């Protein structure tokens, strides 16, 4: 007798839980949201880039302490040129965005 009452209570609770879950699911598909590219860029610029620059600095200091000054200068010049290309690409991105907004307004 107790087992039957337990089964009825459990089945009633399960039905209530399933109906609650079914009512919380939206019937129409929501508009897909895009990727937050600004957040990703901000994360890389604030967290990843300083770590990579610190690693490069440690490598350069290690080479300089062994007397490989020419390799350090070459690597430093390559890193500076790379940073200039990245800054130029970011600048072109903003200029392009400005031109698109200007043309299609």
XYZ file of N, CA and C in Angstrom:
315
model
N 0.808 -1.181 0.000
C 0.000 0.000 0.000
C 0.867 1.268 0.000
N 1.894 1.272 0.820
C 2.789 2.425 0.889
C 3.518 2.606 -0.431
N 3.899 1.504 -1.066
C 4.607 1.581 -2.345
C 3.726 2.209 -3.411
N 2.452 1.902 -3.412
C 1.524 2.461 -4.402
C 1.385 3.967 -4.189
N 1.274 4.399 -2.945
C 1.169 5.827 -2.650
C 2.446 6.572 -3.045
N 3.601 5.958 -2.796
C 4.865 6.563 -3.199
C 4.956 6.700 -4.714
N 4.529 5.694 -5.434
C 4.562 5.742 -6.897
C 3.623 6.829 -7.427
N 2.433 6.962 -6.837
C 1.501 7.998 -7.277
C 2.062 9.390 -7.009
N 2.677 9.579 -5.852
C 3.267 10.876 -5.510
C 4.426 11.205 -6.435
N 5.259 10.211 -6.715
C 6.400 10.428 -7.609
C 5.943 10.734 -9.021
N 4.918 10.015 -9.496
C 4.446 10.264 -10.864
C 3.795 11.645 -10.967
N 3.065 12.067 -9.924
C 2.458 13.392 -9.930
C 3.531 14.478 -9.944
N 4.572 14.264 -9.149
C 5.677 15.234 -9.123
C 6.400 15.281 -10.456
N 6.584 14.124 -11.073
C 7.263 14.077 -12.367
C 6.446 14.795 -13.443
N 5.125 14.593 -13.436
C 4.258 15.266 -14.405
C 4.314 16.773 -14.203
N 4.290 17.219 -12.962
C 4.366 18.654 -12.662
C 5.698 19.233 -13.133
N 6.789 18.508 -12.879
C 8.114 18.963 -13.305
C 8.208 19.048 -14.822
N 7.711 18.026 -15.525
C 7.761 18.038 -16.989
C 6.896 19.151 -17.572
N 5.744 19.412 -16.972
C 4.898 20.497 -17.496
C 5.555 21.855 -17.264
N 6.253 22.003 -16.142
C 6.976 23.247 -15.876
C 8.098 23.438 -16.881
N 8.846 22.374 -17.163
C 9.919 22.459 -18.144
C 9.387 22.751 -19.538
N 8.282 22.124 -19.905
C 7.716 22.342 -21.230
C 7.227 23.773 -21.404
N 6.706 24.367 -20.338
C 6.214 25.737 -20.459
C 7.353 26.755 -20.525
N 8.542 26.374 -20.053
C 9.662 27.310 -20.082
C 10.399 27.306 -21.412
N 10.165 26.309 -22.251
C 10.825 26.242 -23.557
C 10.070 27.132 -24.533
N 10.763 28.077 -25.206
C 10.059 28.955 -26.149
C 9.600 28.161 -27.375
N 8.422 28.513 -27.872
C 7.876 27.805 -29.023
C 8.530 28.250 -30.323
N 8.766 29.525 -30.464
C 9.396 30.043 -31.680
C 10.899 30.173 -31.431
N 11.653 29.886 -32.474
C 13.107 30.014 -32.357
C 13.478 31.479 -32.240
N 14.373 31.773 -31.309
C 14.807 33.149 -31.129
C 15.794 33.531 -32.213
N 15.874 34.819 -32.450
C 16.842 35.336 -33.419
C 18.247 34.998 -32.914
N 19.064 34.367 -33.765
C 20.419 34.025 -33.294
C 21.224 35.273 -33.000
N 21.939 35.216 -31.907
C 22.761 36.346 -31.513
C 24.159 36.137 -32.068
N 24.796 37.222 -32.444
C 26.140 37.147 -33.006
C 27.188 36.982 -31.919
N 28.389 36.789 -32.351
C 29.512 36.674 -31.432
C 29.917 38.077 -31.005
N 30.192 38.243 -29.739
C 30.607 39.536 -29.205
C 32.075 39.760 -29.566
N 32.324 40.233 -30.787
C 33.699 40.395 -31.259
C 34.430 41.479 -30.491
N 33.713 42.497 -30.061
C 34.371 43.554 -29.285
C 34.876 43.004 -27.955
N 34.099 42.137 -27.348
C 34.530 41.519 -26.100
C 35.737 40.617 -26.291
N 35.760 39.889 -27.413
C 36.892 39.005 -27.695
C 38.153 39.824 -27.929
N 38.038 40.890 -28.711
C 39.200 41.742 -28.984
C 39.692 42.401 -27.701
N 38.760 42.871 -26.886
C 39.142 43.492 -25.615
C 39.849 42.488 -24.713
N 39.352 41.247 -24.690
C 39.987 40.220 -23.869
C 41.413 39.960 -24.329
N 41.603 39.796 -25.641
C 42.951 39.537 -26.153
C 43.873 40.726 -25.894
N 43.350 41.930 -26.083
C 44.188 43.115 -25.900
C 44.553 43.332 -24.433
N 43.651 42.984 -23.530
C 43.917 43.261 -22.119
C 44.582 42.105 -21.386
N 44.379 40.870 -21.841
C 44.905 39.715 -21.102
C 46.025 38.982 -21.833
N 45.837 38.686 -23.095
C 46.775 37.828 -23.827
C 47.990 38.609 -24.319
N 47.774 39.781 -24.906
C 48.883 40.553 -25.474
C 49.944 40.919 -24.431
N 49.577 41.385 -23.233
C 50.639 41.680 -22.249
C 51.447 40.451 -21.848
N 50.792 39.299 -21.771
C 51.512 38.070 -21.421
C 52.503 37.710 -22.519
N 52.067 37.807 -23.774
C 52.976 37.498 -24.889
C 54.146 38.478 -24.944
N 53.874 39.751 -24.695
C 54.964 40.733 -24.681
C 55.928 40.472 -23.526
N 55.411 40.037 -22.392
C 56.290 39.706 -21.266
C 57.175 38.507 -21.594
N 56.593 37.505 -22.270
C 57.383 36.333 -22.685
C 58.473 36.756 -23.655
N 58.127 37.604 -24.613
C 59.150 38.112 -25.543
C 60.245 38.864 -24.800
N 59.871 39.667 -23.825
C 60.855 40.403 -23.035
C 61.803 39.478 -22.292
N 61.258 38.408 -21.714
C 62.107 37.449 -20.999
C 63.063 36.756 -21.962
N 62.572 36.408 -23.145
C 63.445 35.772 -24.152
C 64.544 36.735 -24.569
N 64.190 37.997 -24.799
C 65.193 38.980 -25.218
C 66.236 39.198 -24.129
N 65.796 39.279 -22.884
C 66.745 39.474 -21.781
C 67.657 38.262 -21.639
N 67.086 37.071 -21.810
C 67.897 35.861 -21.744
C 68.959 35.811 -22.831
N 68.593 36.191 -24.039
C 69.577 36.219 -25.136
C 70.627 37.291 -24.904
N 70.194 38.447 -24.423
C 71.146 39.538 -24.201
C 72.150 39.178 -23.115
N 71.706 38.418 -22.122
C 72.635 38.048 -21.042
C 73.682 37.039 -21.524
N 73.382 36.318 -22.612
C 74.357 35.379 -23.175
C 75.255 36.041 -24.215
N 75.029 37.307 -24.473
C 75.883 38.026 -25.406
C 75.400 37.996 -26.837
N 74.178 37.601 -27.076
C 73.635 37.539 -28.435
C 72.875 38.827 -28.749
N 73.570 39.925 -28.689
C 72.935 41.234 -28.857
C 72.360 41.389 -30.266
N 73.056 40.897 -31.274
C 72.559 41.061 -32.649
C 71.243 40.309 -32.838
N 71.111 39.123 -32.244
C 69.855 38.390 -32.345
C 68.745 39.117 -31.588
N 69.092 39.715 -30.461
C 68.099 40.468 -29.685
C 67.618 41.669 -30.483
N 68.537 42.396 -31.090
C 68.144 43.566 -31.885
C 67.298 43.161 -33.088
N 67.677 42.064 -33.754
C 66.898 41.582 -34.898
C 65.500 41.174 -34.467
N 65.410 40.412 -33.380
C 64.100 39.977 -32.889
C 63.263 41.157 -32.418
N 63.894 42.121 -31.774
C 63.169 43.308 -31.327
C 62.631 44.098 -32.512
N 63.437 44.233 -33.545
C 62.976 44.952 -34.738
C 61.811 44.227 -35.385
N 61.881 42.891 -35.454
C 60.780 42.115 -36.036
C 59.516 42.273 -35.198
N 59.659 42.248 -33.875
C 58.495 42.417 -33.001
C 57.880 43.802 -33.167
N 58.711 44.831 -33.275
C 58.202 46.197 -33.454
C 57.491 46.341 -34.793
N 58.050 45.761 -35.843
C 57.389 45.807 -37.155
C 56.050 45.063 -37.102
N 56.019 43.923 -36.404
C 54.767 43.180 -36.255
C 53.716 43.981 -35.521
N 54.117 44.656 -34.447
C 53.175 45.509 -33.727
C 52.681 46.667 -34.586
N 53.565 47.203 -35.422
C 53.151 48.280 -36.330
C 52.113 47.772 -37.337
N 52.306 46.544 -37.844
C 51.318 45.974 -38.767
C 49.974 45.758 -38.068
N 50.010 45.293 -36.840
C 48.763 45.080 -36.097
C 48.057 46.413 -35.854
N 48.814 47.430 -35.470
C 48.216 48.754 -35.256
C 47.664 49.317 -36.563
N 48.384 49.106 -37.663
C 47.897 49.562 -38.968
C 46.617 48.858 -39.370
N 46.531 47.559 -39.104
C 45.310 46.817 -39.429
C 44.133 47.316 -38.603
N 44.365 47.602 -37.329
C 43.290 48.127 -36.488
C 42.848 49.501 -36.976
N 43.813 50.314 -37.393
C 43.486 51.640 -37.908
C 42.661 51.536 -39.187
N 43.057 50.634 -40.087
C 42.292 50.445 -41.326
C 40.889 49.923 -41.030
N 40.741 49.111 -40.013
C 39.428 48.611 -39.633
C 38.522 49.779 -39.246
N 39.024 50.699 -38.429
C 38.210 51.834 -38.005
C 37.951 52.802 -39.154
N 38.937 53.001 -40.016
C 38.736 53.871 -41.178
C 37.698 53.262 -42.111
N 37.780 51.956 -42.332
C 36.794 51.278 -43.178
C 35.400 51.367 -42.599
N 35.273 51.195 -41.292
C 33.976 51.312 -40.633
C 33.420 52.722 -40.793
N 34.288 53.728 -40.651
C 33.857 55.117 -40.828
C 33.375 55.351 -42.257
N 34.115 54.831 -43.255
C 33.720 55.029 -44.651
C 32.409 54.326 -44.968
N 32.203 53.135 -44.433
C 30.944 52.424 -44.681
C 29.781 53.196 -44.073
N 29.965 53.687 -42.854
C 28.891 54.466 -42.229
C 28.625 55.759 -42.992
N 29.678 56.361 -43.550
C 29.529 57.595 -44.305
C 28.773 57.348 -45.610
N 29.088 56.253 -46.285
C 28.467 55.977 -47.593
C 27.017 55.539 -47.428
N 26.722 54.675 -46.449
C 25.397 54.075 -46.350
C 24.466 54.779 -45.353
N 24.777 55.992 -44.966
C 23.872 56.722 -44.078
C 22.721 57.305 -44.813
